[in-house]
Coordinates of C-alpha atoms in Angstrom, one line a residue:
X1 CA 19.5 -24.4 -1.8
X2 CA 16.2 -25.9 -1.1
X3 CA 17.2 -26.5 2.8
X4 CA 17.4 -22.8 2.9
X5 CA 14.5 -21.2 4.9
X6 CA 11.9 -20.0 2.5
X7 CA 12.7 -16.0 3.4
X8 CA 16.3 -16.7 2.6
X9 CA 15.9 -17.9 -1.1
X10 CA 13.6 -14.9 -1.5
X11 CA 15.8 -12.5 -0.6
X12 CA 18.2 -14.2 -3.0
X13 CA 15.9 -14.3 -5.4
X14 CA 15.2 -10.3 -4.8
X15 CA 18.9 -9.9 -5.2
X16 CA 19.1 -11.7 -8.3
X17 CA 16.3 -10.1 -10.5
X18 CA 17.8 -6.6 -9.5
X19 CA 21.8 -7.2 -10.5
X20 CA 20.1 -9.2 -13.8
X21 CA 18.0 -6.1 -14.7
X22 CA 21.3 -3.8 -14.0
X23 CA 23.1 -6.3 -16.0
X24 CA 20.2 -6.4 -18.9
X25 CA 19.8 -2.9 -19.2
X26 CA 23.9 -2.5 -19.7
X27 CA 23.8 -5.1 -22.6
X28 CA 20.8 -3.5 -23.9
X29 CA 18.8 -6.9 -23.2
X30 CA 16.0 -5.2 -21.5
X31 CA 13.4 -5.8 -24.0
X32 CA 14.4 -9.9 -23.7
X33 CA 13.6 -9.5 -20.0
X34 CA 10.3 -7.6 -20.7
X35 CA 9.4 -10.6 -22.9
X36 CA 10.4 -13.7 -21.5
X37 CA 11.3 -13.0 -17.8
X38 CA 8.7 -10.0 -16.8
X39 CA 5.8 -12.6 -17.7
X40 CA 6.4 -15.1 -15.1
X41 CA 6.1 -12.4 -12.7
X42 CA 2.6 -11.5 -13.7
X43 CA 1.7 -15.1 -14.1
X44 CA 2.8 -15.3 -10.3
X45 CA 0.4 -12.7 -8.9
X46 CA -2.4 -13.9 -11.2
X47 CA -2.4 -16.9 -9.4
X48 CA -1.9 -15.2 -6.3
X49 CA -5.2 -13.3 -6.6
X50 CA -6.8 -15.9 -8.2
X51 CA -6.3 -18.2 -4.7
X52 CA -7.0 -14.9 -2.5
X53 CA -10.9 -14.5 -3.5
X54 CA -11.6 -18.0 -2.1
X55 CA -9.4 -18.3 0.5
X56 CA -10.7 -15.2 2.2
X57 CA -14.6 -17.0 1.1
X58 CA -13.8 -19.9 2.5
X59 CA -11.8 -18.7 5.7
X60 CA -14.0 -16.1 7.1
X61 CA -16.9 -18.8 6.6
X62 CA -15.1 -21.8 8.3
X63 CA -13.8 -19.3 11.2
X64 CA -17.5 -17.9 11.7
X65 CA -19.1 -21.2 11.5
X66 CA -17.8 -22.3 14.5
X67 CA -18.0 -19.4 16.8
X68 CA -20.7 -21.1 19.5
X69 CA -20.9 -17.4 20.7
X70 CA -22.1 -15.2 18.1
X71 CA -22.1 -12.1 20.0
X72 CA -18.7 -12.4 20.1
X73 CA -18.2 -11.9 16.5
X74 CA -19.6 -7.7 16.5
X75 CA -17.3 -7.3 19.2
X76 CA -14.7 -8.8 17.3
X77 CA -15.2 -6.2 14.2
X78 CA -15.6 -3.2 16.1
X79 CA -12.0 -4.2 17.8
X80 CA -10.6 -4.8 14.6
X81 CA -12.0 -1.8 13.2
X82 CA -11.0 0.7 16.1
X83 CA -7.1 -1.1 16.2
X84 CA -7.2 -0.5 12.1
X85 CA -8.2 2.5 12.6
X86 CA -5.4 3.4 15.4
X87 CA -2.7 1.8 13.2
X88 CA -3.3 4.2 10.2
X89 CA -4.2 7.4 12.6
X90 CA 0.1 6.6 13.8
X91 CA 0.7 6.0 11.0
X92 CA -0.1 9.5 9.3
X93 CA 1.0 10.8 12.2
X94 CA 4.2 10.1 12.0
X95 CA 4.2 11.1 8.4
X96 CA 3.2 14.2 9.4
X97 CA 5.9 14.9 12.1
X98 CA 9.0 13.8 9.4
X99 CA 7.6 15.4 6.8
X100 CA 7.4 18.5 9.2
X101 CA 10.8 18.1 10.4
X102 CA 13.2 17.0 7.4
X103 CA 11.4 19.8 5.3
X104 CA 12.0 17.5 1.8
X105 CA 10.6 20.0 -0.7
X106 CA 12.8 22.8 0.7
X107 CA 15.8 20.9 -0.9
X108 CA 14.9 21.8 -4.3
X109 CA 16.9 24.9 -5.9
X110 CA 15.1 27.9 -4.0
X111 CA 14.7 29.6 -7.9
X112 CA 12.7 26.5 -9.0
X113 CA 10.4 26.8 -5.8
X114 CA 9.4 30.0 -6.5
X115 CA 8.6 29.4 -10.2
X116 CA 6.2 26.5 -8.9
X117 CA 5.1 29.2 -6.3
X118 CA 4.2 31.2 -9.6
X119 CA 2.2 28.2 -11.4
X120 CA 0.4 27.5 -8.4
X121 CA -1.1 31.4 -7.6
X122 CA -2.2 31.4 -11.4
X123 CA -3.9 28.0 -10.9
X124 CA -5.8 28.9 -8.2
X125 CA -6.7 32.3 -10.3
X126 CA -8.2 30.1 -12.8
X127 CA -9.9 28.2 -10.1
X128 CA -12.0 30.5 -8.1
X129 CA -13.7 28.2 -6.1
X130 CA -10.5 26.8 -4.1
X131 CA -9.3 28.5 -1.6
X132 CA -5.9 31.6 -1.5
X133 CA -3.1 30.1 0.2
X134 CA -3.2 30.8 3.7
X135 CA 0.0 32.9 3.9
X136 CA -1.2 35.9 2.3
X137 CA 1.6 36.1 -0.1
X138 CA 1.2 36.7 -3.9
X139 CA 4.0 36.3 -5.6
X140 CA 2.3 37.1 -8.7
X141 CA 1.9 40.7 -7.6
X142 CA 5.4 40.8 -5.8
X143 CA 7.8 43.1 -8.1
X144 CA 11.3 41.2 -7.5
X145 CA 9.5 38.4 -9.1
X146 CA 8.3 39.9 -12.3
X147 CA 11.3 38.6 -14.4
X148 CA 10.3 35.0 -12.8
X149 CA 6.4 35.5 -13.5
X150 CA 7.1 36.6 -17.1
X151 CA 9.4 33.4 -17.7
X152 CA 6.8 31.3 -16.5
X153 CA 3.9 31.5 -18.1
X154 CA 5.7 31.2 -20.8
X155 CA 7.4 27.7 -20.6
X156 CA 6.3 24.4 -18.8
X157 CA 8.4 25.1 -15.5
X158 CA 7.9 21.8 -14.3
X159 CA 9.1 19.5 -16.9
X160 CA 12.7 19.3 -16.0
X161 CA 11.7 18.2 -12.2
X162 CA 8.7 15.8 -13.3
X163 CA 11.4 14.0 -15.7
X164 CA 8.4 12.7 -17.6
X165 CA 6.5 14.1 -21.1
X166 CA 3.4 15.7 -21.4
X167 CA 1.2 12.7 -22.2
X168 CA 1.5 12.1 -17.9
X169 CA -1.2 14.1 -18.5
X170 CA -3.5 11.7 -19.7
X171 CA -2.8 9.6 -16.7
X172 CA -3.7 13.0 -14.0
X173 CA -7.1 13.2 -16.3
X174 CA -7.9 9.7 -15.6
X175 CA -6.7 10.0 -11.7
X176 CA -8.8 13.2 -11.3
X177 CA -12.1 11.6 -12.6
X178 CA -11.5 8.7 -10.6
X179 CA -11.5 10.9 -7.7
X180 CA -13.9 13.4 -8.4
X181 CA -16.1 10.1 -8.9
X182 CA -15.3 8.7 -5.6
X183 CA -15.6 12.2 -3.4
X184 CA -19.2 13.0 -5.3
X185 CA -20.7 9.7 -3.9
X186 CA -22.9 9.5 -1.2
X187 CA -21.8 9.2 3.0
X188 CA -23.2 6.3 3.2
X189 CA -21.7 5.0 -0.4
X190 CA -19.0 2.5 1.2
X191 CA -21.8 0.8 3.1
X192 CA -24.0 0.0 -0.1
X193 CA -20.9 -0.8 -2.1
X194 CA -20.1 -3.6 0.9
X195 CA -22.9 -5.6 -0.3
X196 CA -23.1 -7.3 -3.6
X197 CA -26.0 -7.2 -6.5
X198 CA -24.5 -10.6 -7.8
X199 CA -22.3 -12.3 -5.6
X200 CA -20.6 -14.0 -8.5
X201 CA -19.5 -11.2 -10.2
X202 CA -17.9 -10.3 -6.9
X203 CA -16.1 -12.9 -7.5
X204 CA -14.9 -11.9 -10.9
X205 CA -11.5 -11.0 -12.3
X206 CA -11.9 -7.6 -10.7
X207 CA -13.0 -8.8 -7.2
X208 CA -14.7 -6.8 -4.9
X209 CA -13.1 -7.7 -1.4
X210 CA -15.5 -5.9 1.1
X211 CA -18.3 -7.7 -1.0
X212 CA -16.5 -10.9 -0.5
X213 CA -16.3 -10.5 3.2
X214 CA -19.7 -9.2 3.7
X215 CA -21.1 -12.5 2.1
X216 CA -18.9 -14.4 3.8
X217 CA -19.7 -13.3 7.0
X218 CA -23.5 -13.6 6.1
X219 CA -23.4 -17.2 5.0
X220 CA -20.4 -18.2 8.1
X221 CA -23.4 -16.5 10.7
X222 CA -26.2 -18.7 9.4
X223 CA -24.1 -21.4 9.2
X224 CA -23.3 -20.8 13.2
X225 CA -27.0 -20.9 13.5
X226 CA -28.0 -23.9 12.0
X227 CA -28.1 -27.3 13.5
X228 CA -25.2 -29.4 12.9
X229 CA -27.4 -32.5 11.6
X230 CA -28.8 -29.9 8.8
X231 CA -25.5 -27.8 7.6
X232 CA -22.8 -30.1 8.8
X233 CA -22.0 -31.8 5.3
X234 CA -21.5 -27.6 4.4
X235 CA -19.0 -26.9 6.9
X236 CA -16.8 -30.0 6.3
X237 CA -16.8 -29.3 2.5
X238 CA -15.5 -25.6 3.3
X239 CA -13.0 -26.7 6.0
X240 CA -11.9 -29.7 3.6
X241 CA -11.9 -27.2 0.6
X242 CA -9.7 -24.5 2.7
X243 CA -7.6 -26.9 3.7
X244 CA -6.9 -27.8 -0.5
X245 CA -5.9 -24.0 -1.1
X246 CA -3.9 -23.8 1.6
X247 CA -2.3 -26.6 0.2
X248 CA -2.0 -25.0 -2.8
X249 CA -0.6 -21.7 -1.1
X250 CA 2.4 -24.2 0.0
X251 CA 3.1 -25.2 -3.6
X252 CA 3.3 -22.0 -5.0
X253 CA 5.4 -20.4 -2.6
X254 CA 8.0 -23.6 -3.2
X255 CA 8.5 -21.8 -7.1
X256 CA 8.4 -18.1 -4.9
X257 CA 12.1 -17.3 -4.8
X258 CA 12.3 -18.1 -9.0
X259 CA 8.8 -15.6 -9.9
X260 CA 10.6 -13.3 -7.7
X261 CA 13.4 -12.8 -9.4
X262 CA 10.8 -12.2 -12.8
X263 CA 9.0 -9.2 -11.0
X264 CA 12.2 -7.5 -9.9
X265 CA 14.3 -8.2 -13.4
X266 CA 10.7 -6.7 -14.8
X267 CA 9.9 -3.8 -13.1
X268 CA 13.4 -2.3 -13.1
X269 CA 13.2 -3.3 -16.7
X270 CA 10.6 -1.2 -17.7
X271 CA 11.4 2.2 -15.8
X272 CA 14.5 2.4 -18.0
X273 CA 16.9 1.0 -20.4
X274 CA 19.7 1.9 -18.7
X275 CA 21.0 1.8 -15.3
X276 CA 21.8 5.3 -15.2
X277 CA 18.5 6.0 -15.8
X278 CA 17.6 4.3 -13.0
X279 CA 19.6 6.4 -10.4
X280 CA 18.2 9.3 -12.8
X281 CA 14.8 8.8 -11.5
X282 CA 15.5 9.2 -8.4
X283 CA 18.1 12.3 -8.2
X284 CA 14.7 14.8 -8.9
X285 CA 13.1 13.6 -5.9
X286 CA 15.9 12.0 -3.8
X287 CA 14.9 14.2 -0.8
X288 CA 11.1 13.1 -1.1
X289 CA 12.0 9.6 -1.7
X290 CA 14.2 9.5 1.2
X291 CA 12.2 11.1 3.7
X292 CA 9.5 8.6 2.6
X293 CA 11.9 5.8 2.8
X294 CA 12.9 6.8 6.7
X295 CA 9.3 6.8 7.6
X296 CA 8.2 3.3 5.8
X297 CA 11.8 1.2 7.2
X298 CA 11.0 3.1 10.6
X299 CA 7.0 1.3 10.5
X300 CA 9.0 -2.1 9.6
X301 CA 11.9 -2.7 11.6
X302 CA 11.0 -0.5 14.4
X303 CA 7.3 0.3 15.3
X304 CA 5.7 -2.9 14.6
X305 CA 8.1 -5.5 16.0
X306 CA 8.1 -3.4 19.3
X307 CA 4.7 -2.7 20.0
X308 CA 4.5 -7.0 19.5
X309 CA 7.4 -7.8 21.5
X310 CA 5.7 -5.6 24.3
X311 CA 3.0 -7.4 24.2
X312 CA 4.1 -10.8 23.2
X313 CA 6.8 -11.5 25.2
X314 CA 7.7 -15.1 23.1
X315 CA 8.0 -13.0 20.3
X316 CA 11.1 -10.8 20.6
X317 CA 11.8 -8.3 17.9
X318 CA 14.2 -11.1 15.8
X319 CA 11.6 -13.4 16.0
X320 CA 8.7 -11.3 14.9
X321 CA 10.7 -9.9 11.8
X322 CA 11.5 -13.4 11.5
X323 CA 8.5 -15.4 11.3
X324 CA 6.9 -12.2 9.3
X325 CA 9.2 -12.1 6.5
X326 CA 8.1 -14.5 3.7
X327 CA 4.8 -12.0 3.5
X328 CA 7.4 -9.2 3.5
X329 CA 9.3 -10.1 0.9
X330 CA 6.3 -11.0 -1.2
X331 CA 4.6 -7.9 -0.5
X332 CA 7.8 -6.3 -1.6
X333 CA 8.0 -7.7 -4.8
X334 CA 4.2 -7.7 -5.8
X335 CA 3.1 -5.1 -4.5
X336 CA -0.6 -6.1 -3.5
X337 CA -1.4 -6.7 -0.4
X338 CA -4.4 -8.9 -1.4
X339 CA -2.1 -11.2 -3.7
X340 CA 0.5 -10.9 -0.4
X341 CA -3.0 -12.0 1.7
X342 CA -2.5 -15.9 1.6
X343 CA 0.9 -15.9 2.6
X344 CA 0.5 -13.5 5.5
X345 CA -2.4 -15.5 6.7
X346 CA -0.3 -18.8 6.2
X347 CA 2.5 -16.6 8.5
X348 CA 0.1 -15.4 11.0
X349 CA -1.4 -18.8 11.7
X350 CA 1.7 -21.1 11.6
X351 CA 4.8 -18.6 12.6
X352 CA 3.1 -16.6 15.1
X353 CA 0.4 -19.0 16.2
X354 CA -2.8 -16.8 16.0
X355 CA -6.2 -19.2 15.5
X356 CA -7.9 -19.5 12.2
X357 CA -10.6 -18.4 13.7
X358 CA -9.2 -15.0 14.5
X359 CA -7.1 -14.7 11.3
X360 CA -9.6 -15.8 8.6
X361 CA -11.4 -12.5 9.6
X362 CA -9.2 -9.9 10.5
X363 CA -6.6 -10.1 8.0
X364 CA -8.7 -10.3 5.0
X365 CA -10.7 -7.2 6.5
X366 CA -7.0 -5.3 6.6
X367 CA -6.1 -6.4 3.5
X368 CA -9.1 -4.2 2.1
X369 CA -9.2 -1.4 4.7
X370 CA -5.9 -1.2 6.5
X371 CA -3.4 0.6 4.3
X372 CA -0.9 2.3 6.6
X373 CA 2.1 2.8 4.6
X374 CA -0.5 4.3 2.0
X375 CA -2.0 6.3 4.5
X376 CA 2.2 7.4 5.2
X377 CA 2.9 8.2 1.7
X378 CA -0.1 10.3 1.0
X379 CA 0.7 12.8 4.1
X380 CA 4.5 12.6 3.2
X381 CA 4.2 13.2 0.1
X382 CA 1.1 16.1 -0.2
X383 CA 3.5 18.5 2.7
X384 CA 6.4 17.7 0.0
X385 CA 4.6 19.2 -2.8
X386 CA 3.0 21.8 -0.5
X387 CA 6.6 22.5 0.3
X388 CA 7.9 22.6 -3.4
X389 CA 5.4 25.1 -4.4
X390 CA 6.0 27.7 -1.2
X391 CA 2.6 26.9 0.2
X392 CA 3.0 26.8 3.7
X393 CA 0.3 24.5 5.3
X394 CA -2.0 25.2 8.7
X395 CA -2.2 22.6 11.3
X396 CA -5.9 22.7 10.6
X397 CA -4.8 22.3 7.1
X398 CA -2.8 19.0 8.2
X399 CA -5.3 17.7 10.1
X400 CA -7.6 17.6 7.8
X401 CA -4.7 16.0 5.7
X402 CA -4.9 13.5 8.9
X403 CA -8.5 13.0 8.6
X404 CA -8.2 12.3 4.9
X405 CA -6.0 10.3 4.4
X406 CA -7.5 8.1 6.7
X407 CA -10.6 7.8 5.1
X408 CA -9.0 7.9 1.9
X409 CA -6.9 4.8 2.6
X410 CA -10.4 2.8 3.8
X411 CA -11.4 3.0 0.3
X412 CA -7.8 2.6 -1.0
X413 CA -7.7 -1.0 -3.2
X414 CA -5.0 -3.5 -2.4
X415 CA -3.5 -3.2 -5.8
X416 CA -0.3 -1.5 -7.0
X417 CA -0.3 2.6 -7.4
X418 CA -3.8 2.6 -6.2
X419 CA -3.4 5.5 -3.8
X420 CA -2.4 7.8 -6.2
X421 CA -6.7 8.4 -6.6
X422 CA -6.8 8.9 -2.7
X423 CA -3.6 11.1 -3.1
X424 CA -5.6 13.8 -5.6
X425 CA -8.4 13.4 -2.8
X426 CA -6.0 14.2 -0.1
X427 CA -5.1 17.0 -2.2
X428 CA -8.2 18.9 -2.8
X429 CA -9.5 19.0 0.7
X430 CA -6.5 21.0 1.3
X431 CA -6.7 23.5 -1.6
X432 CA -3.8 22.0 -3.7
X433 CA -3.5 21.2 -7.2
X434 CA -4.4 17.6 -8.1
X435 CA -2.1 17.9 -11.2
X436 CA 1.0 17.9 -9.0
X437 CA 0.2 14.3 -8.3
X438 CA 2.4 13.9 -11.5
X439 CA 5.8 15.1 -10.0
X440 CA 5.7 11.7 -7.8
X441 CA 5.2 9.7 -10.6
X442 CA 8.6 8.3 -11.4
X443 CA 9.1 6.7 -8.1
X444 CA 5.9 5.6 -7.1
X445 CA 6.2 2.3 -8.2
X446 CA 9.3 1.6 -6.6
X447 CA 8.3 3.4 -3.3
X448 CA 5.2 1.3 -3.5
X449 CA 7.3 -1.7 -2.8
X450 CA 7.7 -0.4 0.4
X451 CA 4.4 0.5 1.5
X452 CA 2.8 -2.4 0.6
X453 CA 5.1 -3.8 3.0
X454 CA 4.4 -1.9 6.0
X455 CA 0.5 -2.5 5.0
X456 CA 1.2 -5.9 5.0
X457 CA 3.4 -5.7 8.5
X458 CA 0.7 -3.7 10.4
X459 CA -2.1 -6.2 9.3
X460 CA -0.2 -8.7 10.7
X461 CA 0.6 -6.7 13.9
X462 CA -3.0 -6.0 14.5
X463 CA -4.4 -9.8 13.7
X464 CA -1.6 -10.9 16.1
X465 CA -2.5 -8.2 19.0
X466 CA -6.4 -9.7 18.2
X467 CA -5.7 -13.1 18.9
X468 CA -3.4 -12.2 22.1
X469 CA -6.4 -10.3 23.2
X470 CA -8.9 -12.9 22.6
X471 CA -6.9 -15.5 24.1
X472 CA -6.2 -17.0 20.4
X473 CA -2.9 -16.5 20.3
X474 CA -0.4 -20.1 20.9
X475 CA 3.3 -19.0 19.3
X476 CA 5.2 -22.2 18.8
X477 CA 7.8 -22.7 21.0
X478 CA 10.2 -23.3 17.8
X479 CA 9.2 -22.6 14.4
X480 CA 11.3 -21.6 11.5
X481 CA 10.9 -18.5 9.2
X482 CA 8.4 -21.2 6.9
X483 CA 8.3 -25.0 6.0

């Protein structure tokens, strides 16, 4: 077992928390495995995130410390920042176009649409300040749907698609202020939040990562400006200090495959107790789900290994999706790209042979900013909901869905089922209601999985383009998947 490559016993380890939660929840064991299983899991991305705070510290000021150029390093950020920015700009793109095409919501019984048609014309009557749907169509008014109207208004129509209770709305009230919160601040608000009042409380259980970088890149620049006789004792005692959490990167990932198995047996643990109320959660919103699915597997296995093996030609497609997947499959099972951040950066410096110097600064800088499959979802999924209430959105309407959901995902934090805030964003600048954000709930956390994967794919796409661009790139001639 242990001379198996290090993405083989996590896939196995994948594998095996799924059938045990199948088998838990058919001998009615689930609360054991929420109890003494599910823990190990969160132990495992506590420590994850506890080593991501001062590996990206420590990183971003050994790779700016020895730039001899430090010129180079704004030309550097505004790359990264424009390649970021053309990652997530495809990425919603081709949302946008599936979405578009497949027609998900339409799937739904054409009796049920109209109903949510019916909810959604007397929300916006109660709303006056959003705008009439576009089509000119009121169904409200429409005689062949009196019978419908009538029904309505006089039961919660959407219950019975949502599959969850009426306390979910306690969870939209909390979403919605969030938003409202972040969309009432300032233009310039993500620039003053970059830099920190205390830069120890950045550093504090609920870490600030742009502050992080932003110090780090302050302290690494005046390091590079310094005389070596003055600061040099400083730079060895962060290179000899990165080099111990590396280290310690190497030890936890030995234990990965086994805390694996913990997260999976746990979250399919707690979604039901049984497993046919696992597949139930996903027969209400299969065609959503689905669609979504297609668009996220499509990022992975084709987009971003091609675009590399065009570029790269030592990397072929099987040996970028090769040398990728330990960050993969730990993105997969965690969820967080930030907790996923050592282990990508351990990936894109060893596997595909980008410098420290290039990915001590981009990747930390994606894992805060970059969120494609986020930036995916929230298009897919606000033309699905559009879709299951009859509103037929303009291609202004989608570009502005384009626009938003690209600034949305900038502000997006690398932590599980954040993007449901940017999501109610996403859906006020188009005129829908931020409540619908509920109807998604049941499979969000699964279909989360799978974006933090792409998020985690395309940052190391981008870092790897960087460092070819830069000259920084030296793939190994033979390197296994990991150690």
């Amino acid at each position: 077992m242990r001379k198996l490559p290090l993405h083989i016993r996590i896939i196995i380890g994948l594998v095996l928390g799924i059938v045990w939660a199948f088998i838990s929840s058919y001998l009615g064991w689930n609360q054991f495995t929420i109890d003494w299983i599910d823990p190990f899991g969160t132990i495992f991305i506590r420590v994850l995130k506890a080593i991501a705070v001062p590996l990206v510290l420590l990183s971003i000021i050994s790779g700016v410390s020895s730039l001899t150029d430090i010129n180079k390093l704004g030309k550097l950020g505004l790359k990264t920042l424009v390649f970021y920015l053309m990652s997530t700009v495809l990425a919603v793109g081709i949302g946008l176009t599936l979405v578009n095409l497949v027609k998900p919501g339409k799937f739904v019984n054409e009796e049920q649409r109209v109903k949510n048609r019916i909810k959604y014309e007397l929300w916006v009557s109660e709303n006056p300040d959003v705008p009439r749907p576009k089509d000119g169509r009121s169904f409200l008014k429409e005689q062949e749907y009196q019978d419908l109207v009538n029904s309505t208004m006089s039961e919660d129509a959407m219950d019975s698609l949502r599959g969850v209770a009426a306390s979910s709305n306690d969870r939209v009230d909390q979403l919605s202020q969030s938003a409202e919160e972040t969309t009432s601040q300032g233009p310039l608000k993500f620039f003053v939040d970059m830099v920190p009042e205390n830069v120890f409380g950045a550093f504090s259980s609920n870490a600030n990562m742009l502050q992080v970088i932003f110090f780090a890149l302050f302290f690494g620049i005046c390091l590079a400006m310094l005389p070596n006789d003055k600061v040099g004792g400083v730079i060895s005692f962060v290179n000899g200090a990165n080099e111990v959490i590396l280290k310690m990167v190497d030890i936890i990932m030995k234990a990965a495959p086994f805390f694996v198995f913990a997260l999976l047996a746990g979250v399919i643990a707690k979604m039901a107790d049984t497993p046919a109320q696992v597949l139930q959660i996903f027969k209400g919103l299969g065609s959503y789900s689905i669609t979504l699915l297609v668009g996220l597997l499509f990022m992975i296995f084709v987009l971003y290994p091609l675009i590399v093996s065009m570029f790269i030609k030592k990397l072929s497609y099987r040996e970028f999706l090769k040398r990728i997947s330990p960050a993969q499959f730990l993105a997969f099972s965690t969820s967080s790209s930030a907790a996923t951040l050592p282990v990508t950066m351990e990936c894109v410096e060893e596997n595909m042979g980008a410098s420290k110097k290039i990915s001590s600064f981009v990747l930390p800088i994606g894992a805060t900013v970059n969120m494609d499959g986020t930036s995916m979802y929230q298009a897919i999924a606000v033309v699905f909901l559009a879709q299951l209430h009859m509103v037929d959105l303009t291609l202004g309407q989608q570009l502005t869905i384009v626009l938003t959901a690209t600034l949305a995902s900038i502000g997006s934090a690398a932590v599980p089922s954040a993007g449901l805030v940017m999501m109610i964003i996403v859906l006020n600048s188009v005129g829908l209601n931020p409540a619908w954000v509920a109807i998604i709930f049941p499979v969000d956390r699964i279909l989360d999985m799978f974006r933090t994967v792409v998020n985690v794919t395309g940052d190391a796409t981008v870092s790897t383009l960087i460092a070819k661009s830069e000259g920084e790139l030296n793939v190994p001639d033979d390197v296994p998947a990991n150690k």
